[in-house]
GROMACS .gro file of C-alpha atoms in nm:
model
  241
    1ALA     CA    1  10.401   9.197  11.820
    2LYS     CA    2  10.452   9.537  11.976
    3ASP     CA    3  10.565   9.388  12.307
    4TYR     CA    4  10.817   9.151  12.148
    5HIS     CA    5  11.180   9.218  12.234
    6THR     CA    6  11.438   9.044  12.018
    7PRO     CA    7  11.672   8.828  12.230
    8TRP     CA    8  12.043   8.807  12.145
    9GLN     CA    9  12.301   8.531  12.177
   10PHE     CA   10  12.677   8.582  12.172
   11ILE     CA   11  12.875   8.310  11.993
   12PRO     CA   12  13.256   8.330  11.954
   13ILE     CA   13  13.393   8.298  11.601
   14GLY     CA   14  13.421   7.933  11.498
   15GLU     CA   15  13.174   7.797  11.752
   16LYS     CA   16  12.805   7.708  11.759
   17VAL     CA   17  12.539   7.657  12.025
   18ASN     CA   18  12.201   7.492  12.058
   19LEU     CA   19  11.923   7.736  12.144
   20LYS     CA   20  11.573   7.672  12.274
   21ALA     CA   21  11.247   7.843  12.184
   22LYS     CA   22  10.903   7.798  12.336
   23LEU     CA   23  10.582   7.839  12.139
   24LYS     CA   24  10.292   8.013  12.315
   25ILE     CA   25   9.967   7.993  12.121
   26LYS     CA   26   9.730   8.278  12.210
   27ASP     CA   27   9.497   8.237  11.914
   28LYS     CA   28   9.353   7.887  11.942
   29LYS     CA   29   9.199   7.924  11.594
   30ALA     CA   30   9.533   7.981  11.425
   31GLU     CA   31   9.576   7.733  11.142
   32PHE     CA   32   9.926   7.590  11.142
   33GLU     CA   33  10.116   7.282  11.251
   34PRO     CA   34  10.365   7.361  11.531
   35LYS     CA   35  10.589   7.074  11.421
   36ASP     CA   36  10.635   7.241  11.081
   37ILE     CA   37  10.785   7.565  11.212
   38VAL     CA   38  11.138   7.611  11.083
   39PHE     CA   39  11.428   7.830  11.193
   40ALA     CA   40  11.593   8.012  10.906
   41THR     CA   41  11.826   8.301  10.833
   42GLU     CA   42  11.723   8.596  10.618
   43GLU     CA   43  11.916   8.432  10.332
   44GLY     CA   44  11.695   8.124  10.359
   45VAL     CA   45  11.939   7.888  10.532
   46ILE     CA   46  11.735   7.650  10.749
   47MET     CA   47  11.891   7.548  11.080
   48PRO     CA   48  11.867   7.188  11.209
   49SER     CA   49  11.593   7.175  11.471
   50SER     CA   50  11.372   6.942  11.674
   51PHE     CA   51  11.026   6.988  11.828
   52ASN     CA   52  10.902   6.860  12.164
   53GLU     CA   53  10.524   6.824  12.147
   54LYS     CA   54  10.490   6.779  12.524
   55ASP     CA   55  10.589   7.134  12.611
   56ASN     CA   56  10.585   7.308  12.270
   57THR     CA   57  10.960   7.374  12.274
   58TYR     CA   58  11.213   7.372  11.994
   59THR     CA   59  11.585   7.313  11.996
   60PHE     CA   60  11.778   7.451  11.701
   61SER     CA   61  12.142   7.491  11.604
   62ALA     CA   62  12.294   7.840  11.579
   63PRO     CA   63  12.645   7.875  11.437
   64ALA     CA   64  12.866   8.181  11.461
   65SER     CA   65  12.908   8.378  11.142
   66ALA     CA   66  13.236   8.338  10.952
   67GLN     CA   67  13.359   8.679  11.067
   68GLU     CA   68  13.271   8.945  11.321
   69GLY     CA   69  12.916   9.070  11.275
   70TYR     CA   70  12.560   8.964  11.342
   71TYR     CA   71  12.265   8.796  11.175
   72PHE     CA   72  11.911   8.688  11.265
   73ILE     CA   73  11.742   8.351  11.283
   74HIS     CA   74  11.364   8.366  11.228
   75ALA     CA   75  11.095   8.121  11.337
   76LEU     CA   76  10.872   8.072  11.032
   77TYR     CA   77  10.575   7.868  10.916
   78LYS     CA   78  10.523   7.843  10.542
   79ARG     CA   79  10.161   7.887  10.431
   80GLY     CA   80  10.229   7.916  10.060
   81ASP     CA   81  10.463   8.063   9.803
   82ASN     CA   82  10.633   8.363   9.964
   83ASP     CA   83  10.371   8.352  10.240
   84TYR     CA   84  10.501   8.290  10.592
   85LEU     CA   85  10.378   8.325  10.947
   86HIS     CA   86  10.652   8.491  11.153
   87PHE     CA   87  10.676   8.383  11.517
   88GLY     CA   88  10.986   8.573  11.630
   89LYS     CA   89  11.360   8.594  11.584
   90VAL     CA   90  11.690   8.582  11.771
   91GLY     CA   91  11.998   8.790  11.697
   92ILE     CA   92  12.334   8.612  11.675
   93ASP     CA   93  12.631   8.830  11.773
   94THR     CA   94  12.967   8.698  11.655
   95ARG     CA   95  13.303   8.843  11.754
   96LYS     CA   96  13.618   8.764  11.946
   97PRO     CA   97  13.586   8.754  12.326
   98ILE     CA   98  13.727   9.063  12.497
   99SER     CA   99  13.868   9.133  12.843
  100ALA     CA  100  13.890   9.436  13.069
  101LYS     CA  101  14.031   9.522  13.411
  102VAL     CA  102  13.869   9.666  13.720
  103VAL     CA  103  14.042   9.761  14.045
  104LEU     CA  104  13.828   9.772  14.359
  105VAL     CA  105  13.931  10.026  14.624
  106PRO     CA  106  13.789   9.941  14.971
  107MET     CA  107  13.650  10.246  15.150
  108GLY     CA  108  13.440  10.092  15.425
  109GLY     CA  109  13.223   9.875  15.204
  110ASP     CA  110  13.162   9.513  15.301
  111TYR     CA  111  13.203   9.271  15.010
  112ASN     CA  112  13.371   8.945  14.920
  113LEU     CA  113  13.629   8.989  14.644
  114GLY     CA  114  13.605   8.630  14.517
  115SER     CA  115  13.225   8.627  14.506
  116LEU     CA  116  13.208   8.967  14.339
  117SER     CA  117  13.466   8.869  14.077
  118ALA     CA  118  13.278   8.547  14.000
  119GLY     CA  119  12.949   8.737  13.988
  120ILE     CA  120  13.046   9.005  13.737
  121ASN     CA  121  13.222   8.748  13.517
  122SER     CA  122  12.917   8.522  13.522
  123ILE     CA  123  12.703   8.812  13.398
  124SER     CA  124  12.955   8.945  13.147
  125LYS     CA  125  13.045   8.614  12.983
  126GLN     CA  126  12.700   8.617  12.821
  127VAL     CA  127  12.828   8.893  12.592
  128GLY     CA  128  13.180   8.756  12.549
  129LEU     CA  129  13.342   8.974  12.812
  130SER     CA  130  13.572   8.873  13.098
  131TRP     CA  131  13.697   9.093  13.383
  132GLN     CA  132  14.034   9.085  13.554
  133VAL     CA  133  13.935   9.190  13.906
  134GLU     CA  134  14.199   9.329  14.140
  135GLU     CA  135  14.193   9.509  14.473
  136TYR     CA  136  14.401   9.805  14.592
  137THR     CA  137  14.396   9.837  14.970
  138ASP     CA  138  14.676  10.089  15.032
  139PHE     CA  139  14.474  10.408  14.990
  140GLU     CA  140  14.399  10.635  15.286
  141TYR     CA  141  14.094  10.851  15.250
  142ASN     CA  142  13.914  11.133  15.425
  143SER     CA  143  13.585  11.007  15.571
  144GLU     CA  144  13.436  11.357  15.560
  145LEU     CA  145  13.515  11.376  15.191
  146THR     CA  146  13.345  11.045  15.113
  147ALA     CA  147  13.038  11.149  15.315
  148ASN     CA  148  12.984  11.436  15.071
  149LEU     CA  149  13.031  11.252  14.742
  150PHE     CA  150  12.663  11.292  14.657
  151GLU     CA  151  12.406  11.564  14.714
  152LYS     CA  152  12.050  11.488  14.815
  153ASN     CA  153  11.799  11.484  14.527
  154SER     CA  154  12.081  11.526  14.278
  155GLY     CA  155  11.898  11.293  14.039
  156VAL     CA  156  12.075  11.114  13.759
  157LEU     CA  157  12.438  11.223  13.735
  158PHE     CA  158  12.614  11.240  13.399
  159SER     CA  159  12.959  11.355  13.514
  160TYR     CA  160  13.172  11.380  13.828
  161ASN     CA  161  13.097  11.657  14.075
  162ASP     CA  162  13.372  11.858  14.244
  163VAL     CA  163  13.407  11.626  14.545
  164GLN     CA  164  13.425  11.316  14.328
  165THR     CA  165  13.687  11.480  14.109
  166ILE     CA  166  13.901  11.551  14.417
  167LEU     CA  167  13.877  11.188  14.531
  168ASN     CA  168  13.952  11.053  14.183
  169SER     CA  169  14.257  11.277  14.152
  170ALA     CA  170  14.378  11.179  14.499
  171LEU     CA  171  14.371  10.809  14.411
  172LYS     CA  172  14.541  10.867  14.077
  173ALA     CA  173  14.817  11.074  14.242
  174HIS     CA  174  14.860  10.812  14.515
  175LEU     CA  175  14.900  10.534  14.259
  176GLY     CA  176  15.157  10.729  14.060
  177SER     CA  177  15.323  10.502  13.807
  178LYS     CA  178  15.100  10.215  13.922
  179TYR     CA  179  14.795  10.388  13.775
  180ASP     CA  180  14.663  10.190  13.478
  181PRO     CA  181  14.476  10.417  13.232
  182SER     CA  182  14.313  10.116  13.068
  183ALA     CA  183  14.155   9.997  13.396
  184CYS     CA  184  13.844  10.108  13.582
  185TYR     CA  185  13.872  10.200  13.950
  186VAL     CA  186  13.570  10.155  14.176
  187PHE     CA  187  13.548  10.290  14.531
  188MET     CA  188  13.363  10.038  14.748
  189LEU     CA  189  13.178  10.249  15.004
  190ASP     CA  190  12.966  10.154  15.303
  191LYS     CA  191  12.628  10.319  15.353
  192ALA     CA  192  12.457  10.534  15.092
  193PRO     CA  193  12.393  10.884  15.232
  194PHE     CA  194  12.030  10.878  15.120
  195LYS     CA  195  11.788  10.587  15.134
  196ASN     CA  196  11.623  10.437  14.828
  197ASP     CA  197  11.813  10.653  14.579
  198ARG     CA  198  11.913  10.413  14.301
  199ASN     CA  199  12.113  10.688  14.131
  200ILE     CA  200  12.382  10.678  14.399
  201ILE     CA  201  12.386  10.309  14.502
  202GLY     CA  202  12.612  10.259  14.203
  203PHE     CA  203  12.749  10.539  13.988
  204MET     CA  204  12.994  10.557  13.699
  205PRO     CA  205  12.944  10.808  13.417
  206ARG     CA  206  12.969  10.703  13.054
  207GLY     CA  207  13.337  10.690  12.961
  208GLY     CA  208  13.448  10.747  13.319
  209LYS     CA  209  13.734  10.557  13.478
  210PHE     CA  210  13.616  10.593  13.839
  211GLY     CA  211  13.301  10.455  13.996
  212TYR     CA  212  13.132  10.436  14.337
  213ILE     CA  213  12.935  10.150  14.488
  214HIS     CA  214  12.754  10.166  14.825
  215CYS     CA  215  12.764   9.812  14.960
  216GLN     CA  216  12.555   9.821  15.278
  217GLY     CA  217  12.250   9.596  15.267
  218LEU     CA  218  12.345   9.433  14.937
  219ASN     CA  219  12.427   9.065  14.894
  220SER     CA  220  12.691   8.938  14.652
  221GLU     CA  221  12.442   8.888  14.368
  222SER     CA  222  12.303   9.240  14.394
  223LEU     CA  223  12.652   9.390  14.421
  224ALA     CA  224  12.761   9.201  14.109
  225GLN     CA  225  12.463   9.331  13.914
  226ILE     CA  226  12.517   9.692  14.025
  227LEU     CA  227  12.892   9.680  13.963
  228THR     CA  228  12.846   9.528  13.616
  229HIS     CA  229  12.587   9.793  13.532
  230ALA     CA  230  12.823  10.071  13.638
  231LEU     CA  231  13.119   9.925  13.449
  232MET     CA  232  12.921   9.900  13.128
  233HIS     CA  233  12.860  10.275  13.148
  234GLY     CA  234  13.222  10.355  13.222
  235GLN     CA  235  13.426  10.110  13.016
  236PHE     CA  236  13.192  10.065  12.720
  237LEU     CA  237  12.991  10.391  12.720
  238LEU     CA  238  12.660  10.205  12.716
  239ARG     CA  239  12.341  10.403  12.760
  240HIS     CA  240  12.016  10.305  12.927
  241THR     CA  241  11.767  10.163  12.675
   0.00000   0.00000   0.00000
């Protein structure tokens, strides 16, 4: 279907998980037996599965591949020789878990370090990623400088502006030998200068090492989502899709 988006599941090398699928029948005249749907790879390997008639759900086994890579498991109903109804698929992503480091720099923002660390790791573990979250509190900053980090109606930013570059350089110089080029540094700010501008609530350009989060009015869950989003741009160069 045009509106079908393939889900993905991360599985570390050497492990396997049980996945669930739910059957939604829109065409009541469709001729097939739900209990006979199978879950198979493109090579024809059928996964062990079970069907719950009460709620039209399936549970099937999904192993990791033998090495780093990915494959698909398809939900199929055989109507005849080389004739199948296709109900959907799931992508299996297999690789070694990875870790990264982020250093939070308090600049007036209100947040709980423990909750935020737990939040971004809860989100990221779904793709095999863990974060080492640290905090650096010994940085003095110019409040006038931070008030001008963003310009009104600046839209989506793709790189640091002049003021941001000054702040980034100031932190890097202050850290000196303590600066870790492999880590991301995120300034935790208070109030966003402009209301309802999602482009500046959280900002970190693709491949950037410095980010900015405006914390006011956000609970721990929302902060974790925004911070994770920003870090994916910076550390892993992910684009919006």
